[in-house]
Short mmCIF file of C-alpha atoms in Angstrom, two decimals:
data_model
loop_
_atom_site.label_atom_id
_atom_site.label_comp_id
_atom_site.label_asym_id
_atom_site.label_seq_id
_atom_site.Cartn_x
_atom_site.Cartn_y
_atom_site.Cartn_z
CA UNK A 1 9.71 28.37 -2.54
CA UNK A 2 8.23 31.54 -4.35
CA UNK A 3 8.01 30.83 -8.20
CA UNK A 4 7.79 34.03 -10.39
CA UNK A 5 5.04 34.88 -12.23
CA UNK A 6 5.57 36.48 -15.71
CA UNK A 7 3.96 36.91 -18.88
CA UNK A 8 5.11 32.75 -19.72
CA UNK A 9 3.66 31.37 -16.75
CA UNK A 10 0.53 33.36 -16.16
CA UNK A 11 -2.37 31.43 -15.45
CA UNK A 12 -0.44 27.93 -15.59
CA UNK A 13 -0.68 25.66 -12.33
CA UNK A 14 1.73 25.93 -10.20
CA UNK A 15 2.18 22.14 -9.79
CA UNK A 16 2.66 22.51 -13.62
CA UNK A 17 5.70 25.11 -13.77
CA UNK A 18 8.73 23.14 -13.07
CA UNK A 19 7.32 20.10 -15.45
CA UNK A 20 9.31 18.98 -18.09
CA UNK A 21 5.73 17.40 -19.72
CA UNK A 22 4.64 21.39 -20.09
CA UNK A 23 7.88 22.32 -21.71
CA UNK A 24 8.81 19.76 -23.51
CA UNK A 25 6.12 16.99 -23.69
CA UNK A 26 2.05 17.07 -24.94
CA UNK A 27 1.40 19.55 -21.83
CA UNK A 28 3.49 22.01 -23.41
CA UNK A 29 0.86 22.24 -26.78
CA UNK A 30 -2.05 23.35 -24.23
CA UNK A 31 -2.78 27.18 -23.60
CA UNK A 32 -3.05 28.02 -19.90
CA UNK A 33 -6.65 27.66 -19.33
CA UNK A 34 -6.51 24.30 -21.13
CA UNK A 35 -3.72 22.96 -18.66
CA UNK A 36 -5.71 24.11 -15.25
CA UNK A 37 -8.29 21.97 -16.38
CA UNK A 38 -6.56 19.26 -16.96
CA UNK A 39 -4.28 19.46 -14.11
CA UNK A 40 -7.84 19.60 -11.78
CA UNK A 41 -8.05 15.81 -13.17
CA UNK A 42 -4.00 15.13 -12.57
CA UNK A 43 -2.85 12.50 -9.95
CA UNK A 44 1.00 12.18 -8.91
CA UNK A 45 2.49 8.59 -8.71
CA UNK A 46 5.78 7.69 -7.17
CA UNK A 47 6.22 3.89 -8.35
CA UNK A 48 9.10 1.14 -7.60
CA UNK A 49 11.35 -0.41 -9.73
CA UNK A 50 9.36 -3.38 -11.18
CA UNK A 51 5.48 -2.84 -10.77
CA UNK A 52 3.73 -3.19 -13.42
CA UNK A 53 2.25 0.03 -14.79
CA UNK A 54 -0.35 -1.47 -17.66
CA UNK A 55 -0.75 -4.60 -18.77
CA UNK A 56 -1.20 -6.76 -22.33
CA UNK A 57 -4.65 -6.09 -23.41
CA UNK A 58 -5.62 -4.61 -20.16
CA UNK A 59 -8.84 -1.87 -20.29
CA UNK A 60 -7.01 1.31 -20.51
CA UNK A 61 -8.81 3.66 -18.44
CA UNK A 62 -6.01 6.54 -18.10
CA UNK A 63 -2.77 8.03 -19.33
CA UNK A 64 0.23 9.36 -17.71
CA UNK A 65 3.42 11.71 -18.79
CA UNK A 66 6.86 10.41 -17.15
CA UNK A 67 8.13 12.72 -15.18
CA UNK A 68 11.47 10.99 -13.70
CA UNK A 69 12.86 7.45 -14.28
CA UNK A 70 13.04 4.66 -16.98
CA UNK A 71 9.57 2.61 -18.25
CA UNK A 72 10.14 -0.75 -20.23
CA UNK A 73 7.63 -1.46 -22.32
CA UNK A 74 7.34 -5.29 -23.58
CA UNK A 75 5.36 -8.05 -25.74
CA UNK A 76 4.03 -10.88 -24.17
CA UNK A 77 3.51 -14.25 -26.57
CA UNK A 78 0.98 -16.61 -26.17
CA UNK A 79 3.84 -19.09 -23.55
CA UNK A 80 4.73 -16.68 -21.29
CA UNK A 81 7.59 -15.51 -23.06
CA UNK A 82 8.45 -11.59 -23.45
CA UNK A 83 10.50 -9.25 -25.50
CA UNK A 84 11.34 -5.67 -24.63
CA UNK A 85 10.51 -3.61 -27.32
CA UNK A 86 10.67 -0.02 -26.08
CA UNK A 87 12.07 2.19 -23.64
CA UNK A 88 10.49 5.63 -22.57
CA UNK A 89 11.92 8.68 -20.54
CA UNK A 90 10.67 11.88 -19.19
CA UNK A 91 8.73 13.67 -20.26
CA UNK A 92 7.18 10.75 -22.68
CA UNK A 93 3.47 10.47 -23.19
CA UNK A 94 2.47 6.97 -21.90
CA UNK A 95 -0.30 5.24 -23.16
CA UNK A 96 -1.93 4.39 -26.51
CA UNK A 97 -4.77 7.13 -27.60
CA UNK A 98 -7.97 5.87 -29.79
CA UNK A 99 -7.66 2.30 -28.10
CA UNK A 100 -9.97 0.73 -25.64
CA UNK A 101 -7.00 -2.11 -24.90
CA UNK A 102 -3.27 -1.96 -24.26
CA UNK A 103 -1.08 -4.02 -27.04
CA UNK A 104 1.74 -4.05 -24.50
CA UNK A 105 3.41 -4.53 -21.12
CA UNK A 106 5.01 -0.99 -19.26
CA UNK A 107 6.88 -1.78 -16.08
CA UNK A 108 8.87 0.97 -14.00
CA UNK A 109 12.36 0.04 -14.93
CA UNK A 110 13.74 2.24 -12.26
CA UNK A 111 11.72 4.20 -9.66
CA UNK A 112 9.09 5.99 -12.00
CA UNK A 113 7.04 9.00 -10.94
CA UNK A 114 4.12 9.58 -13.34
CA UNK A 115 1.81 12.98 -14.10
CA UNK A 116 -1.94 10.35 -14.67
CA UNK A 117 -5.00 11.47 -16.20
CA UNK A 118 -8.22 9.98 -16.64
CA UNK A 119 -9.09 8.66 -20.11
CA UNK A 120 -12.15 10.82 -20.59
CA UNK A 121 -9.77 14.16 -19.65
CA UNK A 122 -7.56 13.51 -22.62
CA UNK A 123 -10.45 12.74 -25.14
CA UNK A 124 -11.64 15.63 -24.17
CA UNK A 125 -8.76 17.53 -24.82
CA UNK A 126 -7.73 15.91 -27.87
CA UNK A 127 -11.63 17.62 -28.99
CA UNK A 128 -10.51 20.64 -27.38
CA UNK A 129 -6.82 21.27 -28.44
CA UNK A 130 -6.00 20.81 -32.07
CA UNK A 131 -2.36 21.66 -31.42
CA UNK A 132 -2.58 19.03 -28.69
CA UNK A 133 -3.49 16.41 -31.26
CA UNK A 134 -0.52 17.58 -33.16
CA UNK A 135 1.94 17.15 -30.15
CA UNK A 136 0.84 13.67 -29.52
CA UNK A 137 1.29 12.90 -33.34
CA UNK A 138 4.33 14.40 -33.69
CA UNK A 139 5.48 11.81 -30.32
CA UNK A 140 3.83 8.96 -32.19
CA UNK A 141 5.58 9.48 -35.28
CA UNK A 142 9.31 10.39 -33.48
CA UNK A 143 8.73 7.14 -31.70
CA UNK A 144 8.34 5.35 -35.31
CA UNK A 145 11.38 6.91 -36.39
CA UNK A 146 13.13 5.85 -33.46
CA UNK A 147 11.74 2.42 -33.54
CA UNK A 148 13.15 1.87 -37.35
CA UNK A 149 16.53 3.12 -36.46
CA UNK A 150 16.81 0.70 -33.31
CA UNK A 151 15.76 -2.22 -35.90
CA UNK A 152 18.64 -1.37 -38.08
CA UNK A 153 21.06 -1.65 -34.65
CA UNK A 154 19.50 -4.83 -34.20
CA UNK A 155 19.72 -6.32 -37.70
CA UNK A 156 23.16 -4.86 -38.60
CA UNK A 157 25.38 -3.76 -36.01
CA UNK A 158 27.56 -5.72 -34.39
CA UNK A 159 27.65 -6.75 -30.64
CA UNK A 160 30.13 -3.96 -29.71
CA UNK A 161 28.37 -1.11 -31.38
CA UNK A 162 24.53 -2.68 -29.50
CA UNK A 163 26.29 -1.80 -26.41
CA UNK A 164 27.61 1.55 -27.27
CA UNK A 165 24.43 2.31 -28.97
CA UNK A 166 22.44 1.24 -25.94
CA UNK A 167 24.85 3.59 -23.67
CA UNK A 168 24.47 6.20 -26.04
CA UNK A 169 20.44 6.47 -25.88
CA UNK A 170 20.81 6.18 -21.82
CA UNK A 171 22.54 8.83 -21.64
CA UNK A 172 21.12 11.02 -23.58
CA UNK A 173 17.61 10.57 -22.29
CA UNK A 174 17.40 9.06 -18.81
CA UNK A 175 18.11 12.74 -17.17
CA UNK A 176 15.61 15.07 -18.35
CA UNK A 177 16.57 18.04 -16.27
CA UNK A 178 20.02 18.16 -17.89
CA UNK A 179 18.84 17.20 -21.56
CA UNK A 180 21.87 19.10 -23.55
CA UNK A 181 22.20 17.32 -27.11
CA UNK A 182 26.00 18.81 -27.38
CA UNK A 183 26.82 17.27 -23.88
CA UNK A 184 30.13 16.88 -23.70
CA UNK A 185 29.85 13.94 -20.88
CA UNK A 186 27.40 12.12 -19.15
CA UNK A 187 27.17 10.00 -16.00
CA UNK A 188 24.21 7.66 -15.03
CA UNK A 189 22.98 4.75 -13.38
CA UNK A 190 21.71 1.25 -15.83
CA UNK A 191 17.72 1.59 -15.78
CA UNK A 192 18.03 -2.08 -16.17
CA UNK A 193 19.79 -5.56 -15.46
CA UNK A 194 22.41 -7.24 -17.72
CA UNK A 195 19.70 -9.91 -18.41
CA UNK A 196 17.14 -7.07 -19.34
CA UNK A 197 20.09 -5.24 -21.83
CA UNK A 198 20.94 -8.90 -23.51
CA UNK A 199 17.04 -9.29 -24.01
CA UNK A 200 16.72 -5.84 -25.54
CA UNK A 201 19.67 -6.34 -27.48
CA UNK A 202 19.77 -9.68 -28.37
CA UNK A 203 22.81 -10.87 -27.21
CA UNK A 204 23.90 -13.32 -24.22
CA UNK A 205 24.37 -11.82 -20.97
CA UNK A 206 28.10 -12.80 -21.39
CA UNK A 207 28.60 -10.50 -24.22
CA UNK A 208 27.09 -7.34 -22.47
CA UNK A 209 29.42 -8.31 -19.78
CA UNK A 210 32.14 -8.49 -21.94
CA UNK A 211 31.50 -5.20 -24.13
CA UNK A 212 31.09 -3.11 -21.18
CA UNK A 213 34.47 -4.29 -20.29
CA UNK A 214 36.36 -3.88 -23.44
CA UNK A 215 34.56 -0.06 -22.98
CA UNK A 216 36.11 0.21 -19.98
CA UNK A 217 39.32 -1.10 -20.70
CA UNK A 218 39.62 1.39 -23.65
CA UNK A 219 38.41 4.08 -21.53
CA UNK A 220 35.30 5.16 -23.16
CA UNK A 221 33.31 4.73 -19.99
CA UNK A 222 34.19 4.51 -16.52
CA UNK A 223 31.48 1.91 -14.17
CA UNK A 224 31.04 1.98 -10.64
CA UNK A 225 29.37 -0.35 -8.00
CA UNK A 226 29.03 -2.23 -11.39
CA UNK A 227 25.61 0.16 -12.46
CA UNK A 228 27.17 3.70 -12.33
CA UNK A 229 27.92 4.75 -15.64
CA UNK A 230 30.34 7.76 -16.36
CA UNK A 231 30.84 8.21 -20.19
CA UNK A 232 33.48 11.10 -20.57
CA UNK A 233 33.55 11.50 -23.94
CA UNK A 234 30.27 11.35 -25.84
CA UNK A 235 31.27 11.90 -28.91
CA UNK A 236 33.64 8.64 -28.20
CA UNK A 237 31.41 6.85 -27.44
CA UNK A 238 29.25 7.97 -30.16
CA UNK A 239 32.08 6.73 -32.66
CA UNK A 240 31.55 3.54 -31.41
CA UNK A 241 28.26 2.55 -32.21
CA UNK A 242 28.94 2.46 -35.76
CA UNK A 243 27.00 4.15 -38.84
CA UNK A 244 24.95 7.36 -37.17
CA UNK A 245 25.27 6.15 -33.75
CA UNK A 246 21.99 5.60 -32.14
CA UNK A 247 18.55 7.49 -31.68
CA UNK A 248 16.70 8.49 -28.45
CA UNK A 249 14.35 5.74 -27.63
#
């Protein structure tokens, strides 16, 4: 496949062209010469569903942009005991900048495929790129935001609108080649298991179960082979989650 060359894509890798991390992730802050160096340091990564990406106050010695699937991201307590506290989606920067030690658990919910870079590249570039110190801030801060909206879904809405919010946030992030925030409809598969939506929700497996029927039953989403996910209406489904709905995650 030929890829045309213009006055955008001049000088830019060609690995780097079709990435959603150069248009709309940190790689997108970096100027052409910047992002051949740093793709000279890249590494590609298909992973399965369920290895462990980093662990709880593991030595971080790189960083990685999604590029395709669905990363949970969890606390650990001192018994064994964990709590999902984050999900994170194409083209997401993953990894925790100006710390020599994770503070938390990423696992590849679904089959991940990561963009990797040694530590020392980004600190390097982070002394390099003022703009791509700002990108990175400006992810840090949207995933504050985001963080404070899904407390309020799990301190105040009800069981019904967790659900709907948690369908809501799937589909409007786990497909980042069709990212279209007046979508009409959506279809997708679950990144993760009843169990693992109860956890992040807060709520017995029973009531997912149940939720995703009464959904069903009222026709706001359609579900096949009991993971495939076909939401018809989004703004429906949208009216279900109560208040403002819910935020990308």
């Amino acid at each position: 496949m030929t890829l045309r060359q213009d006055i955008h894509s001049s000088g830019i890798p060609v690995l780097c062209l079709p990435c959603e991390a150069r248009r709309r992730g940190v790689c997108g802050a970096l100027e052409p010469d910047d992002l051949a160096q740093l793709a000279k340091t890249s590494s590609r990564h298909n992973i399965e569903p369920g290895v462990e990406l980093i662990g709880d106050a593991e030595a971080v010695d790189c960083y990685s942009n999604v590029l395709s699937g669905v990363v949970k991201l969890t606390k650990s307590l001192s018994d064994g005991r964990q709590q999902i506290v984050g999900l994170q989606f194409a083209p997401d920067f993953l990894g925790r900048p100006f710390k020599m030690k994770s503070a938390i658990n990423a696992e590849a919910a679904t089959a991940v495929s990561l963009c990797s870079f040694p530590r020392a590249a980004i600190e390097r570039m982070m002394k390099q790129s003022p703009e791509f110190v700002h990108r990175l801030l400006k992810q840090a801060l949207n995933e504050l935001d985001e963080a404070r909206e899904w407390m309020v879904t799990l301190g105040r809405k009800t069981a019904p609108e967790k659900v709907a919010s948690f369908l809501l946030m799937i589909a409007r992030n786990i497909d980042s080649n069709n990212v279209d925030p007046a979508a009409r409809s959506a279809c997708f598969e679950l990144p993760m298991t009843r169990a693992d939506i109860s956890d992040f929700l807060g709520i017995t497996n029973e009531t997912v179960s149940r939720q995703l029927t009464s959904l069903r039953m009222d026709g706001v989403i359609r579900i096949e082979n009991n993971r495939r996910v076909t939401v018809d209406s989004m703004s429906r489904l949208e009216r279900r989650c109560g208040g403002r709905g819910a935020t990308a995650v």
